Amino acid sequence: MRLTYTSDVWWKNAVVYCLDVETFKDGNDDGVGDFRGLTQQIDYLAGLGVTCLWLMPFFPTPNRDDGYDITDFYTIDPRLGTLGDFVEFMRTAHDRGLRVIADLVVNHTSDQHPWFKEARSGKDSPRRDWYVWSDTPEPDDPKQIVFPDKEDSIWEYDEGSGQYYLHSFYRHQPDLNVGNPEVRDEITRILGFWMELGLSGFRVDAVPFLIENVNPKLAEPHEFLADLRAFMTRRMGGAILLGEVNVPYEELVKFFGDGLGDQITMCFDFIGMQKAWLSMARNDATPLADALRERPAPPKDCQWAVFLRNHDELTLDKLTDEERQEVFDAFGPSEDMQIFGRGLRRRLPTMLGGDLRRIKMAYSLLFSLPGTPVIFYGEEIGMGENLDEEGRMAVRVPMQWTSDGGFSRAEPVREIPEGSFAPDRVNAADQKRDTHSLLRWFQLLIERYRECPELAWGECTVLDAGHPAVLAHRCDADGATVVVAHNLCDTARDVELTLTGLEGYQLTDLLVDGAVEVPEKGTVRLPLDPHGTRWLRASPPKIAPEDASVKSH
Ligand code: NOJ
């Protein structure tokens, strides 16, 4: 198969936009975002150019973990609308060419889920084995505690039934037992249900936890992931699993399905993300360049999902203590910005001190990295966080549509940030009118990213830029090449790149007007502004740059 069938494997160069229906747009004036509000904003999202929406959990929930604690997998949280509203939203999204995926949170349920209520009713309950119980749990390893501010064990004693149950996250989130075939069937049914309603796949929460610590131990834990992928592919060829798999690269390849690529379609590159932040903290591209060189190539039917921020803390758990401290010092020095001892509860623009040049460089870097970019709502307009909100909620602030907020006509579900990132300073409406805005920059980056499938599909080579502050790489696919360079520091840099095979080619700038020829010796000089960025399309002599790109189908 040629590389260029981007519509079959659409996710290989999708642009994924994560949003929480609850904080995006209120359509019925009750202060809570909802599907009607989201539907009204579909044209904004289509105009931005994103191609796939990832909806954070929208299911009924007691909301003790912002919806990651579900009490019914088969319907909509009534605060967010009805199934009817959901279907109307799906129809509108599809009409504008947008695919939709949703969070699949099946490592655990809420302790208020009827399944758990039944399971804990007694040791003989037919549902007992849907969860993981023990009379004598192993002592806790502190490394297993995900939320150390609230929990000190992954086991909780259930007075009523006289056993401990496993909870990898909060104690109110008992782990489902995928060692039980009935549970595996039920999870498959959930996938089938939402795919029937039009979803193109799922962002799978906490994947490693899902297949670990089950009872009985699965002989081949990864077989379950392969079964899910096979089920989805049978029902819908292009359906995907986008996995939250924050483990070292050596372990992570197993989640793709080793060489086979038959399990998780796309895994988030948590390592690359953390190294990118270390690079930005040091103004030195080396950590990120090393990560890109070390990162295994995804199997043919898989892809990396790249990101800089998401809805959780900016986790720095894979850095050394010293490296983490460097990032803390640079981007979140005060204690209230830090969380769990391992991360930052901030959004990108505030961390970069509101410096628009630097912010634009960071996102240009993101869109040029090999993989599928995933952005979190509000990143496109440079929204800040609200540190007055508890824990990770600091970054989950209401979307800022207009100078007076525009999220809701009622008192909004969460407080709107004040100060230099308040809606009167940062909002979508103003940025639409401003050609130099971050929003316009995102539109340009997305357009160019989509026009350059080489970035997502191609073979990526990190180039020797001769200066540590500059990351330069090239992506080659089907005889077409894109070369990009990013200057991480705030002084101008001239770099010299050796571009083997491109001698005599023209390099045409894709983000600004301009072009440069690669001399016959193959080494080209590229001036970069402070925090400057260049995306260049290589075209052979006498071929128009537009005709030198690998084409999407
Ligand atoms: C990962 C999610 O991203 C996070 O927000 C949540 O708290 C945990 N999984 C538990 O579901």
Coordinates of C-alpha atoms in Angstrom, one line a residue, residues 32-342:
V32 CA -23.1 24.4 32.6
G33 CA -21.7 23.7 29.1
D34 CA -23.8 21.2 27.1
F35 CA -24.2 19.5 23.7
R36 CA -26.5 22.2 22.4
G37 CA -23.8 24.8 23.1
L38 CA -21.1 22.6 21.6
T39 CA -23.2 22.1 18.5
Q40 CA -23.4 25.9 18.0
Q41 CA -19.7 26.1 18.0
I42 CA -19.0 23.4 15.4
D43 CA -18.3 25.9 12.7
Y44 CA -15.7 27.6 14.9
L45 CA -13.9 24.2 15.2
A46 CA -14.2 23.4 11.6
G47 CA -12.9 26.9 10.8
L48 CA -9.9 26.3 13.0
G49 CA -9.1 23.3 10.9
V50 CA -9.1 20.5 13.5
T51 CA -10.3 17.2 12.1
C52 CA -11.2 15.2 15.1
L53 CA -12.9 16.1 18.4
W54 CA -12.0 14.2 21.6
L55 CA -14.8 14.6 24.1
M56 CA -13.8 14.2 27.8
P57 CA -16.3 12.0 29.7
F58 CA -19.9 13.1 29.2
F59 CA -21.6 10.3 31.1
P60 CA -23.7 10.4 34.3
T61 CA -21.3 10.9 37.2
P62 CA -21.2 12.1 40.8
N63 CA -18.4 14.3 39.5
R64 CA -15.8 13.5 42.1
D65 CA -13.1 13.2 39.4
D66 CA -14.6 15.6 36.8
G67 CA -16.5 12.8 35.1
Y68 CA -13.8 10.2 35.2
D69 CA -16.0 8.4 37.7
I70 CA -18.9 7.1 35.7
T71 CA -22.3 5.6 36.9
D72 CA -23.7 4.7 33.5
F73 CA -21.7 4.1 30.3
Y74 CA -24.8 4.1 28.0
T75 CA -26.1 7.6 28.3
I76 CA -25.4 11.3 28.7
D77 CA -25.0 13.2 31.9
P78 CA -28.3 15.0 32.1
R79 CA -26.6 18.3 33.0
L80 CA -25.0 18.1 29.5
G81 CA -28.1 17.3 27.5
T82 CA -29.9 14.2 26.2
L83 CA -29.0 11.4 23.9
G84 CA -31.1 13.3 21.3
D85 CA -28.8 16.4 21.7
F86 CA -25.8 14.1 21.4
V87 CA -27.1 12.7 18.1
E88 CA -27.8 16.1 16.7
F89 CA -24.3 17.2 17.7
M90 CA -22.8 14.1 15.9
R91 CA -24.8 14.8 12.8
T92 CA -23.6 18.4 12.7
A93 CA -20.0 17.5 13.4
H94 CA -20.1 14.9 10.6
D95 CA -21.7 17.4 8.3
R96 CA -18.7 19.7 8.8
G97 CA -16.3 16.8 8.2
L98 CA -15.3 16.4 11.8
R99 CA -14.8 13.0 13.4
V100 CA -15.5 12.5 17.1
I101 CA -13.9 10.2 19.6
A102 CA -14.8 10.0 23.3
D103 CA -13.0 9.1 26.5
L104 CA -13.4 5.4 27.3
V105 CA -12.9 5.2 31.1
V106 CA -13.3 1.5 31.9
N107 CA -10.4 0.8 34.2
H108 CA -12.8 1.7 36.9
T109 CA -16.3 2.9 37.6
S110 CA -17.7 5.3 40.2
D111 CA -18.4 3.6 43.5
Q112 CA -21.9 4.8 42.9
H113 CA -22.3 2.7 39.7
P114 CA -25.1 0.1 40.1
W115 CA -22.5 -2.6 39.2
F116 CA -20.3 -1.7 42.2
K117 CA -23.3 -1.3 44.5
E118 CA -24.4 -4.8 43.6
A119 CA -20.8 -6.2 43.8
R120 CA -20.2 -4.8 47.3
S121 CA -23.6 -6.1 48.6
G122 CA -22.0 -9.4 49.6
K123 CA -19.3 -11.9 48.7
D124 CA -21.9 -14.0 46.9
S125 CA -23.2 -11.2 44.7
P126 CA -23.2 -12.3 41.0
R127 CA -21.4 -9.1 40.3
R128 CA -18.8 -9.6 43.0
D129 CA -16.2 -10.7 40.5
W130 CA -16.7 -7.6 38.3
Y131 CA -14.3 -5.8 40.6
V132 CA -11.0 -6.9 42.2
W133 CA -11.2 -8.0 45.8
S134 CA -8.6 -9.3 48.3
D135 CA -8.6 -10.5 52.0
T136 CA -4.9 -9.6 52.3
P137 CA -3.7 -7.1 49.7
E138 CA 0.1 -6.7 49.1
P139 CA 1.6 -3.8 51.0
D140 CA 1.5 -0.6 48.9
D141 CA 4.4 0.5 46.8
P142 CA 4.4 4.3 47.0
K143 CA 5.1 4.4 43.2
Q144 CA 1.6 2.9 42.6
I145 CA -0.2 5.8 44.3
V146 CA -1.4 8.1 41.5
F147 CA -3.0 10.8 43.6
P148 CA -0.7 11.0 46.7
D149 CA -2.4 14.2 47.9
K150 CA -5.6 12.2 48.6
E151 CA -4.7 8.5 48.8
D152 CA -2.1 6.4 50.6
S153 CA -3.2 3.0 49.4
I154 CA -4.6 1.4 46.3
W155 CA -6.8 -0.8 48.4
E156 CA -9.8 0.2 50.4
Y157 CA -11.5 -1.9 53.0
D158 CA -15.2 -2.4 52.4
E159 CA -16.8 -2.8 55.8
G160 CA -20.1 -4.2 54.5
S161 CA -18.6 -7.2 52.7
G162 CA -15.4 -7.6 54.7
Q163 CA -12.8 -7.5 51.9
Y164 CA -10.5 -4.9 50.3
Y165 CA -11.2 -3.6 46.8
L166 CA -8.6 -2.3 44.4
H167 CA -8.7 1.3 43.2
S168 CA -5.7 2.4 41.1
F169 CA -7.0 6.0 41.4
Y170 CA -9.3 7.6 44.0
R171 CA -10.9 5.3 46.5
H172 CA -14.3 6.2 45.0
Q173 CA -13.1 4.6 41.7
P174 CA -13.1 0.8 42.2
D175 CA -11.1 -1.0 39.4
L176 CA -13.2 -3.1 37.1
N177 CA -11.9 -6.7 36.7
V178 CA -11.1 -7.4 33.1
G179 CA -9.9 -10.9 34.2
N180 CA -13.7 -11.6 34.1
P181 CA -14.9 -12.4 30.6
E182 CA -18.3 -10.8 31.3
V183 CA -16.6 -7.5 32.0
R184 CA -14.6 -7.8 28.8
D185 CA -17.8 -8.4 26.9
E186 CA -19.5 -5.5 28.6
I187 CA -16.6 -3.2 27.6
T188 CA -16.9 -4.4 24.1
R189 CA -20.6 -3.7 24.2
I190 CA -19.9 -0.1 25.3
L191 CA -17.6 0.4 22.3
G192 CA -20.2 -1.0 20.0
F193 CA -22.9 1.2 21.4
W194 CA -21.1 4.5 20.9
M195 CA -19.7 3.5 17.5
E196 CA -23.3 2.8 16.4
L197 CA -24.0 6.4 17.4
G198 CA -21.2 7.6 15.2
L199 CA -18.0 7.7 17.2
S200 CA -14.8 7.0 15.3
G201 CA -13.0 5.7 18.3
F202 CA -12.0 6.3 21.9
R203 CA -9.3 7.9 23.9
V204 CA -8.6 5.1 26.3
D205 CA -8.0 6.2 29.9
A206 CA -5.3 4.6 32.0
V207 CA -4.5 1.7 29.6
P208 CA -1.7 0.0 31.5
F209 CA -3.9 -0.1 34.7
L210 CA -6.7 -1.6 32.7
I211 CA -4.9 -4.9 32.0
E212 CA -2.8 -5.1 35.2
N213 CA -3.9 -6.4 38.6
V214 CA -6.8 -8.4 37.4
N215 CA -8.2 -11.6 38.7
P216 CA -7.3 -14.2 37.6
K217 CA -4.2 -12.7 35.9
L218 CA -4.7 -12.7 32.2
A219 CA -2.3 -15.2 30.5
E220 CA -1.9 -12.7 27.7
P221 CA -3.1 -9.3 29.0
H222 CA -2.4 -7.6 25.6
E223 CA -4.7 -10.0 23.9
F224 CA -7.6 -8.0 25.3
L225 CA -6.4 -4.8 23.7
A226 CA -5.9 -6.7 20.4
D227 CA -9.5 -8.1 20.7
L228 CA -10.9 -4.6 21.2
R229 CA -9.1 -3.3 18.2
A230 CA -10.2 -6.2 16.1
F231 CA -13.8 -5.8 17.2
M232 CA -13.7 -2.1 16.3
T233 CA -12.0 -2.7 12.9
R234 CA -14.6 -5.4 12.1
R235 CA -17.4 -2.9 12.7
M236 CA -15.8 0.2 11.3
G237 CA -12.5 0.1 9.3
G238 CA -11.2 3.5 10.5
A239 CA -12.0 3.3 14.2
I240 CA -9.2 4.1 16.5
L241 CA -8.0 3.7 20.1
L242 CA -5.9 6.6 21.3
G243 CA -4.2 5.3 24.4
E244 CA -3.1 7.0 27.6
V245 CA 0.0 4.9 28.1
N246 CA 2.6 6.8 30.1
V247 CA 5.4 4.2 30.3
P248 CA 9.0 4.1 29.0
Y249 CA 9.4 3.6 25.2
E250 CA 10.7 0.0 25.7
E251 CA 7.4 -1.0 27.4
L252 CA 5.2 1.2 25.3
V253 CA 5.8 -0.7 22.0
K254 CA 3.9 -3.6 23.5
F255 CA 0.8 -1.5 23.6
F256 CA 1.0 -0.8 19.9
G257 CA 1.1 -4.6 19.6
D258 CA 4.9 -4.9 19.2
G259 CA 5.7 -5.3 15.5
L260 CA 2.1 -6.2 14.6
G261 CA 0.5 -2.9 15.4
D262 CA -2.8 -4.6 16.2
Q263 CA -3.6 -3.0 19.6
I264 CA -3.7 0.7 20.5
T265 CA -3.8 2.7 17.3
M266 CA -2.1 5.8 18.7
C267 CA -0.2 6.3 21.9
F268 CA 0.5 9.7 23.5
D269 CA 4.2 10.5 23.5
F270 CA 4.5 11.4 27.2
I271 CA 8.3 11.1 27.0
G272 CA 8.7 13.4 24.1
M273 CA 6.3 15.9 25.7
Q274 CA 8.4 16.0 28.9
K275 CA 11.6 16.3 27.0
A276 CA 10.1 19.1 25.0
W277 CA 9.5 21.0 28.3
L278 CA 13.0 20.3 29.5
S279 CA 14.3 21.6 26.2
M280 CA 12.3 24.8 26.5
A281 CA 13.4 25.2 30.2
R282 CA 17.0 24.9 29.1
N283 CA 16.7 26.7 25.7
D284 CA 18.5 23.6 24.5
A285 CA 16.9 21.3 21.9
T286 CA 19.2 18.3 22.9
P287 CA 16.7 16.5 25.3
L288 CA 13.9 16.6 22.7
A289 CA 16.3 15.7 19.8
D290 CA 17.5 12.7 21.9
A291 CA 13.9 11.6 22.6
L292 CA 13.0 11.8 18.9
R293 CA 16.0 9.7 18.0
E294 CA 15.2 7.1 20.7
R295 CA 11.5 7.0 20.0
P296 CA 10.6 3.8 18.3
A297 CA 9.0 4.1 14.9
P298 CA 5.3 3.2 15.2
P299 CA 4.2 0.0 13.5
K300 CA 2.5 0.6 10.1
D301 CA -1.0 0.8 11.4
C302 CA -0.1 2.9 14.4
Q303 CA 0.9 6.4 15.2
W304 CA 2.3 8.7 17.9
A305 CA 0.0 11.3 19.3
V306 CA 2.0 14.4 20.2
F307 CA 1.0 17.1 22.7
L308 CA 2.4 19.8 24.9
R309 CA -0.5 20.2 27.4
N310 CA -3.6 18.2 28.2
H311 CA -6.5 18.4 30.8
D312 CA -4.3 16.9 33.5
E313 CA -1.3 18.2 35.3
L314 CA 1.8 18.7 33.1
T315 CA 3.3 15.5 34.3
L316 CA 7.1 15.4 34.6
D317 CA 7.2 11.9 36.1
K318 CA 9.7 10.6 33.5
L319 CA 12.3 13.2 34.2
T320 CA 15.0 12.9 36.8
D321 CA 14.5 14.8 40.1
E322 CA 17.0 17.4 38.9
E323 CA 15.5 17.8 35.5
R324 CA 12.0 18.1 37.0
Q325 CA 13.3 20.8 39.3
E326 CA 14.7 22.7 36.3
V327 CA 11.2 22.7 34.7
F328 CA 9.6 23.7 37.9
D329 CA 12.1 26.5 38.3
A330 CA 11.5 27.8 34.8
F331 CA 7.8 27.3 34.5
G332 CA 6.1 26.8 37.8
P333 CA 8.3 28.0 40.7
S334 CA 5.6 28.6 43.3
E335 CA 4.2 25.7 45.2
D336 CA 0.6 26.4 44.3
M337 CA 1.5 25.8 40.6
Q338 CA 2.9 22.3 41.4
I339 CA 0.9 19.2 42.1
F340 CA 1.5 15.6 43.2
G341 CA 5.2 16.4 43.5
R342 CA 5.5 15.6 39.8

